[in-house]
Amino acid sequence: MIGYSNLRLADLLDSRAQGYEPAPDAVLAALFEGGVFVPVTDTGSVMFLPDDEQAPTLLGFTDVALGAQLLPMAGMVHCDAARLRDILEATGVAVLGVRSGNGQAIFPEQVLRDWATHGPGAREYDDPSVAPANGAAPQPRAKRRWFGRS
């Protein structure tokens, strides 16, 4: 069951207000493990921050109530890492902006893609052209925890 907040991510982002800078890997891990809540219209379309000079920004909130407070006209939908990736790829959005009660973080799309590919828990395969002698498929080096596909 999905909770109504990503407490770990909120704690890390809020710690910046107290002068502590969390490790980027810890923030990314918390984002991918717990997801965020994305604002949607009444028809279910994802809402973005428009900018005439740049690609739109995808918004995310660590807590449903915070998102509802800041964007009362929007509904909130939980997005895990796979769904976030789908949204980023389908829309061409270049940035994910995440807000907690007292903090925020901006994640460029390329950082998210690199983390999904190379970060802890990402699936890495040996060169597929060099299959084992018995013809079996190469084994993953690590189990993927966040994205459903590469």
Short mmCIF file of N, CA and C in Angstrom, two decimals:
data_model
loop_
_atom_site.label_atom_id
_atom_site.label_comp_id
_atom_site.label_asym_id
_atom_site.label_seq_id
_atom_site.Cartn_x
_atom_site.Cartn_y
_atom_site.Cartn_z
N MET A 1 0.84 -1.18 0.00
CA MET A 1 0.00 0.00 0.00
C MET A 1 0.88 1.24 0.00
N ILE A 2 0.51 2.21 -0.78
CA ILE A 2 1.27 3.45 -0.89
C ILE A 2 0.80 4.41 0.19
N GLY A 3 1.74 4.93 0.95
CA GLY A 3 1.39 5.90 1.98
C GLY A 3 1.07 7.25 1.37
N TYR A 4 0.76 8.19 2.22
CA TYR A 4 0.42 9.52 1.74
C TYR A 4 1.61 10.46 1.73
N SER A 5 2.80 9.93 1.98
CA SER A 5 3.99 10.76 1.90
C SER A 5 5.24 9.90 1.75
N ASN A 6 6.29 10.53 1.25
CA ASN A 6 7.60 9.91 1.16
C ASN A 6 8.42 10.57 2.28
N LEU A 7 8.31 10.01 3.48
CA LEU A 7 8.93 10.62 4.66
C LEU A 7 10.44 10.73 4.56
N ARG A 8 11.07 9.71 4.01
CA ARG A 8 12.53 9.73 3.91
C ARG A 8 13.00 10.88 3.02
N LEU A 9 12.36 11.03 1.86
CA LEU A 9 12.73 12.12 0.96
C LEU A 9 12.43 13.47 1.60
N ALA A 10 11.28 13.59 2.25
CA ALA A 10 10.92 14.84 2.92
C ALA A 10 11.95 15.21 3.99
N ASP A 11 12.37 14.24 4.79
CA ASP A 11 13.38 14.50 5.82
C ASP A 11 14.69 15.00 5.21
N LEU A 12 15.11 14.37 4.12
CA LEU A 12 16.36 14.78 3.49
C LEU A 12 16.25 16.20 2.91
N LEU A 13 15.14 16.50 2.25
CA LEU A 13 14.98 17.84 1.68
C LEU A 13 14.81 18.89 2.77
N ASP A 14 14.07 18.56 3.81
CA ASP A 14 13.86 19.49 4.92
C ASP A 14 15.15 19.77 5.69
N SER A 15 16.08 18.82 5.70
CA SER A 15 17.32 19.00 6.45
C SER A 15 18.16 20.15 5.88
N ARG A 16 17.92 20.50 4.63
CA ARG A 16 18.65 21.63 4.03
C ARG A 16 18.32 22.93 4.74
N ALA A 17 17.08 23.07 5.23
CA ALA A 17 16.68 24.28 5.95
C ALA A 17 17.43 24.42 7.26
N GLN A 18 17.98 23.32 7.77
CA GLN A 18 18.74 23.33 9.02
C GLN A 18 20.24 23.36 8.77
N GLY A 19 20.63 23.62 7.51
CA GLY A 19 22.05 23.76 7.18
C GLY A 19 22.76 22.47 6.85
N TYR A 20 22.04 21.36 6.78
CA TYR A 20 22.67 20.08 6.45
C TYR A 20 22.42 19.78 4.98
N GLU A 21 23.47 19.46 4.25
CA GLU A 21 23.33 19.13 2.83
C GLU A 21 23.41 17.61 2.68
N PRO A 22 22.28 16.97 2.39
CA PRO A 22 22.29 15.51 2.25
C PRO A 22 23.06 15.07 1.01
N ALA A 23 23.59 13.87 1.06
CA ALA A 23 24.32 13.33 -0.09
C ALA A 23 23.37 13.17 -1.27
N PRO A 24 23.79 13.58 -2.46
CA PRO A 24 22.93 13.44 -3.64
C PRO A 24 22.43 12.01 -3.86
N ASP A 25 23.29 11.02 -3.61
CA ASP A 25 22.86 9.62 -3.78
C ASP A 25 21.74 9.25 -2.82
N ALA A 26 21.78 9.79 -1.61
CA ALA A 26 20.73 9.50 -0.63
C ALA A 26 19.41 10.11 -1.07
N VAL A 27 19.46 11.32 -1.62
CA VAL A 27 18.24 11.98 -2.10
C VAL A 27 17.66 11.21 -3.28
N LEU A 28 18.50 10.82 -4.23
CA LEU A 28 18.02 10.06 -5.38
C LEU A 28 17.46 8.70 -4.96
N ALA A 29 18.13 8.04 -4.03
CA ALA A 29 17.63 6.75 -3.56
C ALA A 29 16.26 6.90 -2.92
N ALA A 30 16.09 7.93 -2.09
CA ALA A 30 14.79 8.17 -1.45
C ALA A 30 13.71 8.48 -2.49
N LEU A 31 14.06 9.24 -3.50
CA LEU A 31 13.11 9.55 -4.57
C LEU A 31 12.67 8.28 -5.28
N PHE A 32 13.63 7.43 -5.66
CA PHE A 32 13.30 6.23 -6.41
C PHE A 32 12.62 5.17 -5.55
N GLU A 33 12.93 5.11 -4.28
CA GLU A 33 12.32 4.10 -3.42
C GLU A 33 10.88 4.46 -3.04
N GLY A 34 10.61 5.75 -2.81
CA GLY A 34 9.29 6.13 -2.33
C GLY A 34 8.42 6.91 -3.31
N GLY A 35 9.01 7.35 -4.42
CA GLY A 35 8.24 8.10 -5.40
C GLY A 35 7.81 9.47 -4.89
N VAL A 36 6.98 10.14 -5.67
CA VAL A 36 6.45 11.45 -5.33
C VAL A 36 5.01 11.54 -5.80
N PHE A 37 4.34 12.59 -5.38
CA PHE A 37 2.96 12.84 -5.78
C PHE A 37 2.96 13.96 -6.80
N VAL A 38 2.38 13.69 -7.95
CA VAL A 38 2.38 14.60 -9.09
C VAL A 38 0.99 15.20 -9.25
N PRO A 39 0.90 16.51 -9.48
CA PRO A 39 -0.41 17.14 -9.66
C PRO A 39 -1.02 16.79 -11.03
N VAL A 40 -2.33 16.55 -11.01
CA VAL A 40 -3.05 16.25 -12.24
C VAL A 40 -4.34 17.09 -12.29
N THR A 41 -4.83 17.29 -13.50
CA THR A 41 -6.09 18.00 -13.70
C THR A 41 -7.25 17.05 -13.41
N ASP A 42 -8.49 17.58 -13.44
CA ASP A 42 -9.65 16.71 -13.20
C ASP A 42 -9.83 15.68 -14.30
N THR A 43 -9.21 15.87 -15.45
CA THR A 43 -9.29 14.87 -16.51
C THR A 43 -8.15 13.86 -16.44
N GLY A 44 -7.27 14.03 -15.45
CA GLY A 44 -6.17 13.09 -15.26
C GLY A 44 -4.88 13.45 -15.98
N SER A 45 -4.83 14.61 -16.62
CA SER A 45 -3.61 15.05 -17.29
C SER A 45 -2.61 15.61 -16.29
N VAL A 46 -1.36 15.27 -16.48
CA VAL A 46 -0.30 15.76 -15.61
C VAL A 46 -0.14 17.26 -15.81
N MET A 47 0.05 17.98 -14.69
CA MET A 47 0.26 19.42 -14.75
C MET A 47 1.77 19.71 -14.73
N PHE A 48 2.16 20.73 -15.48
CA PHE A 48 3.56 21.14 -15.57
C PHE A 48 3.67 22.62 -15.26
N LEU A 49 4.88 23.04 -14.91
CA LEU A 49 5.16 24.47 -14.80
C LEU A 49 5.59 24.94 -16.18
N PRO A 50 4.80 25.77 -16.81
CA PRO A 50 5.20 26.24 -18.14
C PRO A 50 6.28 27.30 -18.05
N ASP A 51 7.10 27.34 -19.06
CA ASP A 51 8.13 28.35 -19.20
C ASP A 51 8.35 28.55 -20.68
N ASP A 52 8.17 29.76 -21.15
CA ASP A 52 8.25 30.04 -22.57
C ASP A 52 9.64 29.81 -23.16
N GLU A 53 10.67 29.90 -22.32
CA GLU A 53 12.03 29.80 -22.84
C GLU A 53 12.67 28.44 -22.59
N GLN A 54 12.06 27.61 -21.79
CA GLN A 54 12.62 26.29 -21.48
C GLN A 54 11.53 25.24 -21.55
N ALA A 55 11.95 23.99 -21.59
CA ALA A 55 10.99 22.89 -21.55
C ALA A 55 10.25 22.94 -20.20
N PRO A 56 9.01 22.46 -20.16
CA PRO A 56 8.26 22.51 -18.90
C PRO A 56 8.91 21.67 -17.81
N THR A 57 8.58 22.01 -16.57
CA THR A 57 9.07 21.30 -15.40
C THR A 57 7.96 20.43 -14.84
N LEU A 58 8.27 19.17 -14.56
CA LEU A 58 7.34 18.28 -13.89
C LEU A 58 7.43 18.53 -12.39
N LEU A 59 6.30 18.73 -11.76
CA LEU A 59 6.26 18.97 -10.32
C LEU A 59 6.05 17.67 -9.57
N GLY A 60 6.62 17.60 -8.38
CA GLY A 60 6.41 16.46 -7.50
C GLY A 60 6.41 16.94 -6.07
N PHE A 61 5.62 16.29 -5.23
CA PHE A 61 5.53 16.64 -3.82
C PHE A 61 5.78 15.39 -2.99
N THR A 62 6.43 15.57 -1.85
CA THR A 62 6.70 14.42 -0.99
C THR A 62 5.46 14.00 -0.21
N ASP A 63 4.44 14.84 -0.21
CA ASP A 63 3.26 14.60 0.61
C ASP A 63 2.00 15.03 -0.14
N VAL A 64 0.95 14.22 -0.08
CA VAL A 64 -0.31 14.55 -0.74
C VAL A 64 -0.88 15.86 -0.21
N ALA A 65 -0.89 16.02 1.10
CA ALA A 65 -1.48 17.22 1.72
C ALA A 65 -0.74 18.48 1.29
N LEU A 66 0.58 18.42 1.21
CA LEU A 66 1.36 19.57 0.78
C LEU A 66 1.01 19.95 -0.66
N GLY A 67 0.93 18.96 -1.52
CA GLY A 67 0.57 19.23 -2.91
C GLY A 67 -0.82 19.85 -3.01
N ALA A 68 -1.77 19.33 -2.23
CA ALA A 68 -3.14 19.86 -2.25
C ALA A 68 -3.18 21.29 -1.70
N GLN A 69 -2.32 21.57 -0.71
CA GLN A 69 -2.27 22.91 -0.12
C GLN A 69 -1.70 23.92 -1.12
N LEU A 70 -0.64 23.54 -1.82
CA LEU A 70 0.03 24.45 -2.74
C LEU A 70 -0.69 24.57 -4.08
N LEU A 71 -1.38 23.51 -4.48
CA LEU A 71 -2.12 23.51 -5.74
C LEU A 71 -3.53 22.97 -5.47
N PRO A 72 -4.38 23.77 -4.83
CA PRO A 72 -5.70 23.28 -4.43
C PRO A 72 -6.60 22.87 -5.59
N MET A 73 -6.32 23.36 -6.79
CA MET A 73 -7.15 23.00 -7.94
C MET A 73 -6.74 21.67 -8.56
N ALA A 74 -5.68 21.06 -8.09
CA ALA A 74 -5.14 19.83 -8.68
C ALA A 74 -5.44 18.62 -7.81
N GLY A 75 -5.53 17.47 -8.47
CA GLY A 75 -5.54 16.20 -7.77
C GLY A 75 -4.10 15.73 -7.66
N MET A 76 -3.84 14.76 -6.81
CA MET A 76 -2.48 14.24 -6.65
C MET A 76 -2.46 12.75 -6.96
N VAL A 77 -1.49 12.34 -7.76
CA VAL A 77 -1.32 10.95 -8.13
C VAL A 77 0.08 10.51 -7.73
N HIS A 78 0.18 9.36 -7.06
CA HIS A 78 1.50 8.84 -6.69
C HIS A 78 2.19 8.31 -7.93
N CYS A 79 3.44 8.70 -8.10
CA CYS A 79 4.24 8.21 -9.22
C CYS A 79 5.50 7.55 -8.67
N ASP A 80 5.64 6.27 -8.95
CA ASP A 80 6.88 5.60 -8.60
C ASP A 80 7.91 5.93 -9.68
N ALA A 81 9.09 5.39 -9.55
CA ALA A 81 10.17 5.73 -10.47
C ALA A 81 9.84 5.37 -11.91
N ALA A 82 9.22 4.23 -12.13
CA ALA A 82 8.89 3.82 -13.49
C ALA A 82 7.89 4.78 -14.13
N ARG A 83 6.89 5.19 -13.36
CA ARG A 83 5.89 6.12 -13.90
C ARG A 83 6.52 7.49 -14.16
N LEU A 84 7.39 7.94 -13.26
CA LEU A 84 8.08 9.22 -13.50
C LEU A 84 8.88 9.16 -14.79
N ARG A 85 9.57 8.07 -14.98
CA ARG A 85 10.36 7.93 -16.20
C ARG A 85 9.46 7.95 -17.44
N ASP A 86 8.33 7.27 -17.38
CA ASP A 86 7.40 7.28 -18.51
C ASP A 86 6.93 8.70 -18.82
N ILE A 87 6.60 9.45 -17.78
CA ILE A 87 6.14 10.83 -17.98
C ILE A 87 7.25 11.67 -18.60
N LEU A 88 8.46 11.55 -18.07
CA LEU A 88 9.57 12.33 -18.60
C LEU A 88 9.83 12.00 -20.07
N GLU A 89 9.80 10.71 -20.41
CA GLU A 89 10.06 10.31 -21.79
C GLU A 89 8.94 10.74 -22.73
N ALA A 90 7.69 10.61 -22.28
CA ALA A 90 6.55 10.91 -23.15
C ALA A 90 6.37 12.41 -23.40
N THR A 91 6.79 13.22 -22.45
CA THR A 91 6.52 14.65 -22.55
C THR A 91 7.73 15.48 -22.96
N GLY A 92 8.92 14.93 -22.85
CA GLY A 92 10.11 15.71 -23.15
C GLY A 92 10.47 16.69 -22.06
N VAL A 93 9.89 16.52 -20.88
CA VAL A 93 10.19 17.40 -19.76
C VAL A 93 11.65 17.21 -19.38
N ALA A 94 12.33 18.31 -19.13
CA ALA A 94 13.76 18.25 -18.86
C ALA A 94 14.09 18.25 -17.37
N VAL A 95 13.12 18.60 -16.51
CA VAL A 95 13.41 18.78 -15.09
C VAL A 95 12.25 18.26 -14.25
N LEU A 96 12.61 17.62 -13.14
CA LEU A 96 11.64 17.24 -12.11
C LEU A 96 11.94 18.09 -10.89
N GLY A 97 10.98 18.89 -10.46
CA GLY A 97 11.12 19.71 -9.26
C GLY A 97 10.30 19.09 -8.15
N VAL A 98 10.94 18.76 -7.03
CA VAL A 98 10.26 18.10 -5.91
C VAL A 98 10.27 19.03 -4.71
N ARG A 99 9.11 19.14 -4.07
CA ARG A 99 8.93 20.03 -2.91
C ARG A 99 8.53 19.23 -1.69
N SER A 100 9.15 19.53 -0.57
CA SER A 100 8.75 18.98 0.74
C SER A 100 8.24 20.16 1.57
N GLY A 101 7.95 19.92 2.83
CA GLY A 101 7.44 20.99 3.68
C GLY A 101 8.36 22.18 3.79
N ASN A 102 9.66 21.95 3.94
CA ASN A 102 10.62 23.04 4.12
C ASN A 102 11.79 22.98 3.15
N GLY A 103 11.70 22.18 2.12
CA GLY A 103 12.82 22.04 1.20
C GLY A 103 12.36 21.72 -0.20
N GLN A 104 13.32 21.67 -1.08
CA GLN A 104 13.03 21.33 -2.46
C GLN A 104 14.30 20.83 -3.13
N ALA A 105 14.11 20.17 -4.25
CA ALA A 105 15.23 19.70 -5.06
C ALA A 105 14.80 19.74 -6.51
N ILE A 106 15.78 19.98 -7.37
CA ILE A 106 15.54 19.98 -8.81
C ILE A 106 16.42 18.90 -9.40
N PHE A 107 15.79 18.00 -10.15
CA PHE A 107 16.48 16.88 -10.76
C PHE A 107 16.41 17.01 -12.28
N PRO A 108 17.53 17.30 -12.94
CA PRO A 108 17.53 17.28 -14.40
C PRO A 108 17.23 15.87 -14.89
N GLU A 109 16.53 15.77 -15.99
CA GLU A 109 16.13 14.47 -16.53
C GLU A 109 17.34 13.56 -16.74
N GLN A 110 18.45 14.11 -17.20
CA GLN A 110 19.63 13.28 -17.45
C GLN A 110 20.19 12.69 -16.16
N VAL A 111 20.10 13.41 -15.05
CA VAL A 111 20.54 12.87 -13.76
C VAL A 111 19.68 11.67 -13.37
N LEU A 112 18.37 11.80 -13.57
CA LEU A 112 17.46 10.69 -13.26
C LEU A 112 17.76 9.48 -14.14
N ARG A 113 17.99 9.73 -15.40
CA ARG A 113 18.30 8.64 -16.34
C ARG A 113 19.63 7.96 -15.96
N ASP A 114 20.64 8.76 -15.66
CA ASP A 114 21.95 8.20 -15.27
C ASP A 114 21.83 7.39 -13.99
N TRP A 115 21.07 7.90 -13.02
CA TRP A 115 20.90 7.18 -11.75
C TRP A 115 20.22 5.84 -11.99
N ALA A 116 19.20 5.85 -12.83
CA ALA A 116 18.47 4.62 -13.11
C ALA A 116 19.35 3.60 -13.82
N THR A 117 20.29 4.09 -14.61
CA THR A 117 21.16 3.20 -15.36
C THR A 117 22.36 2.73 -14.55
N HIS A 118 22.94 3.63 -13.75
CA HIS A 118 24.20 3.32 -13.10
C HIS A 118 24.17 3.36 -11.58
N GLY A 119 23.10 3.85 -10.98
CA GLY A 119 23.04 3.98 -9.53
C GLY A 119 22.86 2.64 -8.84
N PRO A 120 22.97 2.62 -7.51
CA PRO A 120 22.77 1.38 -6.77
C PRO A 120 21.42 0.77 -7.11
N GLY A 121 21.44 -0.53 -7.36
CA GLY A 121 20.21 -1.23 -7.68
C GLY A 121 19.89 -1.25 -9.15
N ALA A 122 20.64 -0.52 -9.96
CA ALA A 122 20.39 -0.53 -11.40
C ALA A 122 20.84 -1.86 -11.98
N ARG A 123 20.18 -2.30 -13.00
CA ARG A 123 20.51 -3.58 -13.63
C ARG A 123 21.62 -3.35 -14.65
N GLU A 124 22.66 -4.14 -14.54
CA GLU A 124 23.74 -4.07 -15.50
C GLU A 124 23.95 -5.47 -16.06
N TYR A 125 24.07 -5.57 -17.35
CA TYR A 125 24.30 -6.85 -17.99
C TYR A 125 25.68 -6.88 -18.62
N ASP A 126 26.22 -8.10 -18.71
CA ASP A 126 27.45 -8.27 -19.46
C ASP A 126 27.14 -8.03 -20.93
N ASP A 127 28.17 -7.89 -21.72
CA ASP A 127 28.00 -7.70 -23.16
C ASP A 127 27.20 -8.88 -23.72
N PRO A 128 26.01 -8.62 -24.31
CA PRO A 128 25.18 -9.72 -24.79
C PRO A 128 25.80 -10.49 -25.95
N SER A 129 26.79 -9.91 -26.62
CA SER A 129 27.43 -10.62 -27.72
C SER A 129 28.37 -11.72 -27.21
N VAL A 130 28.64 -11.70 -25.92
CA VAL A 130 29.50 -12.71 -25.32
C VAL A 130 28.65 -13.56 -24.39
N ALA A 131 27.85 -14.45 -24.96
CA ALA A 131 26.95 -15.30 -24.17
C ALA A 131 27.74 -16.42 -23.52
N PRO A 132 27.27 -16.94 -22.39
CA PRO A 132 27.93 -18.08 -21.76
C PRO A 132 27.99 -19.26 -22.73
N ALA A 133 28.94 -20.15 -22.51
CA ALA A 133 29.16 -21.29 -23.40
C ALA A 133 27.91 -22.16 -23.55
N ASN A 134 27.08 -22.25 -22.49
CA ASN A 134 25.89 -23.11 -22.57
C ASN A 134 24.74 -22.43 -23.30
N GLY A 135 24.93 -21.22 -23.81
CA GLY A 135 23.91 -20.52 -24.57
C GLY A 135 22.91 -19.77 -23.71
N ALA A 136 23.07 -19.80 -22.40
CA ALA A 136 22.14 -19.10 -21.51
C ALA A 136 22.33 -17.59 -21.64
N ALA A 137 21.28 -16.86 -21.32
CA ALA A 137 21.36 -15.40 -21.35
C ALA A 137 22.28 -14.91 -20.25
N PRO A 138 22.95 -13.79 -20.46
CA PRO A 138 23.80 -13.23 -19.41
C PRO A 138 22.98 -12.92 -18.17
N GLN A 139 23.57 -13.09 -17.02
CA GLN A 139 22.89 -12.83 -15.75
C GLN A 139 23.06 -11.37 -15.36
N PRO A 140 22.03 -10.75 -14.76
CA PRO A 140 22.21 -9.38 -14.28
C PRO A 140 23.23 -9.36 -13.15
N ARG A 141 23.99 -8.28 -13.06
CA ARG A 141 24.98 -8.15 -11.99
C ARG A 141 24.31 -7.75 -10.68
N ALA A 142 23.20 -7.03 -10.76
CA ALA A 142 22.49 -6.59 -9.55
C ALA A 142 21.01 -6.53 -9.88
N LYS A 143 20.19 -6.71 -8.86
CA LYS A 143 18.76 -6.61 -9.06
C LYS A 143 18.34 -5.15 -9.17
N ARG A 144 17.43 -4.89 -10.07
CA ARG A 144 16.91 -3.54 -10.24
C ARG A 144 15.83 -3.33 -9.20
N ARG A 145 15.86 -2.18 -8.52
CA ARG A 145 14.86 -1.88 -7.53
C ARG A 145 13.90 -0.79 -7.99
N TRP A 146 14.33 0.09 -8.92
CA TRP A 146 13.53 1.27 -9.17
C TRP A 146 12.81 1.28 -10.50
N PHE A 147 13.50 1.05 -11.58
CA PHE A 147 12.86 1.13 -12.88
C PHE A 147 12.54 -0.25 -13.39
N GLY A 148 11.43 -0.40 -14.03
CA GLY A 148 11.00 -1.68 -14.55
C GLY A 148 11.69 -2.07 -15.84
N ARG A 149 12.34 -1.12 -16.49
CA ARG A 149 13.03 -1.44 -17.73
C ARG A 149 14.18 -0.47 -17.92
N SER A 150 15.11 -0.84 -18.82
CA SER A 150 16.25 0.04 -19.02
C SER A 150 16.05 0.95 -20.17
#
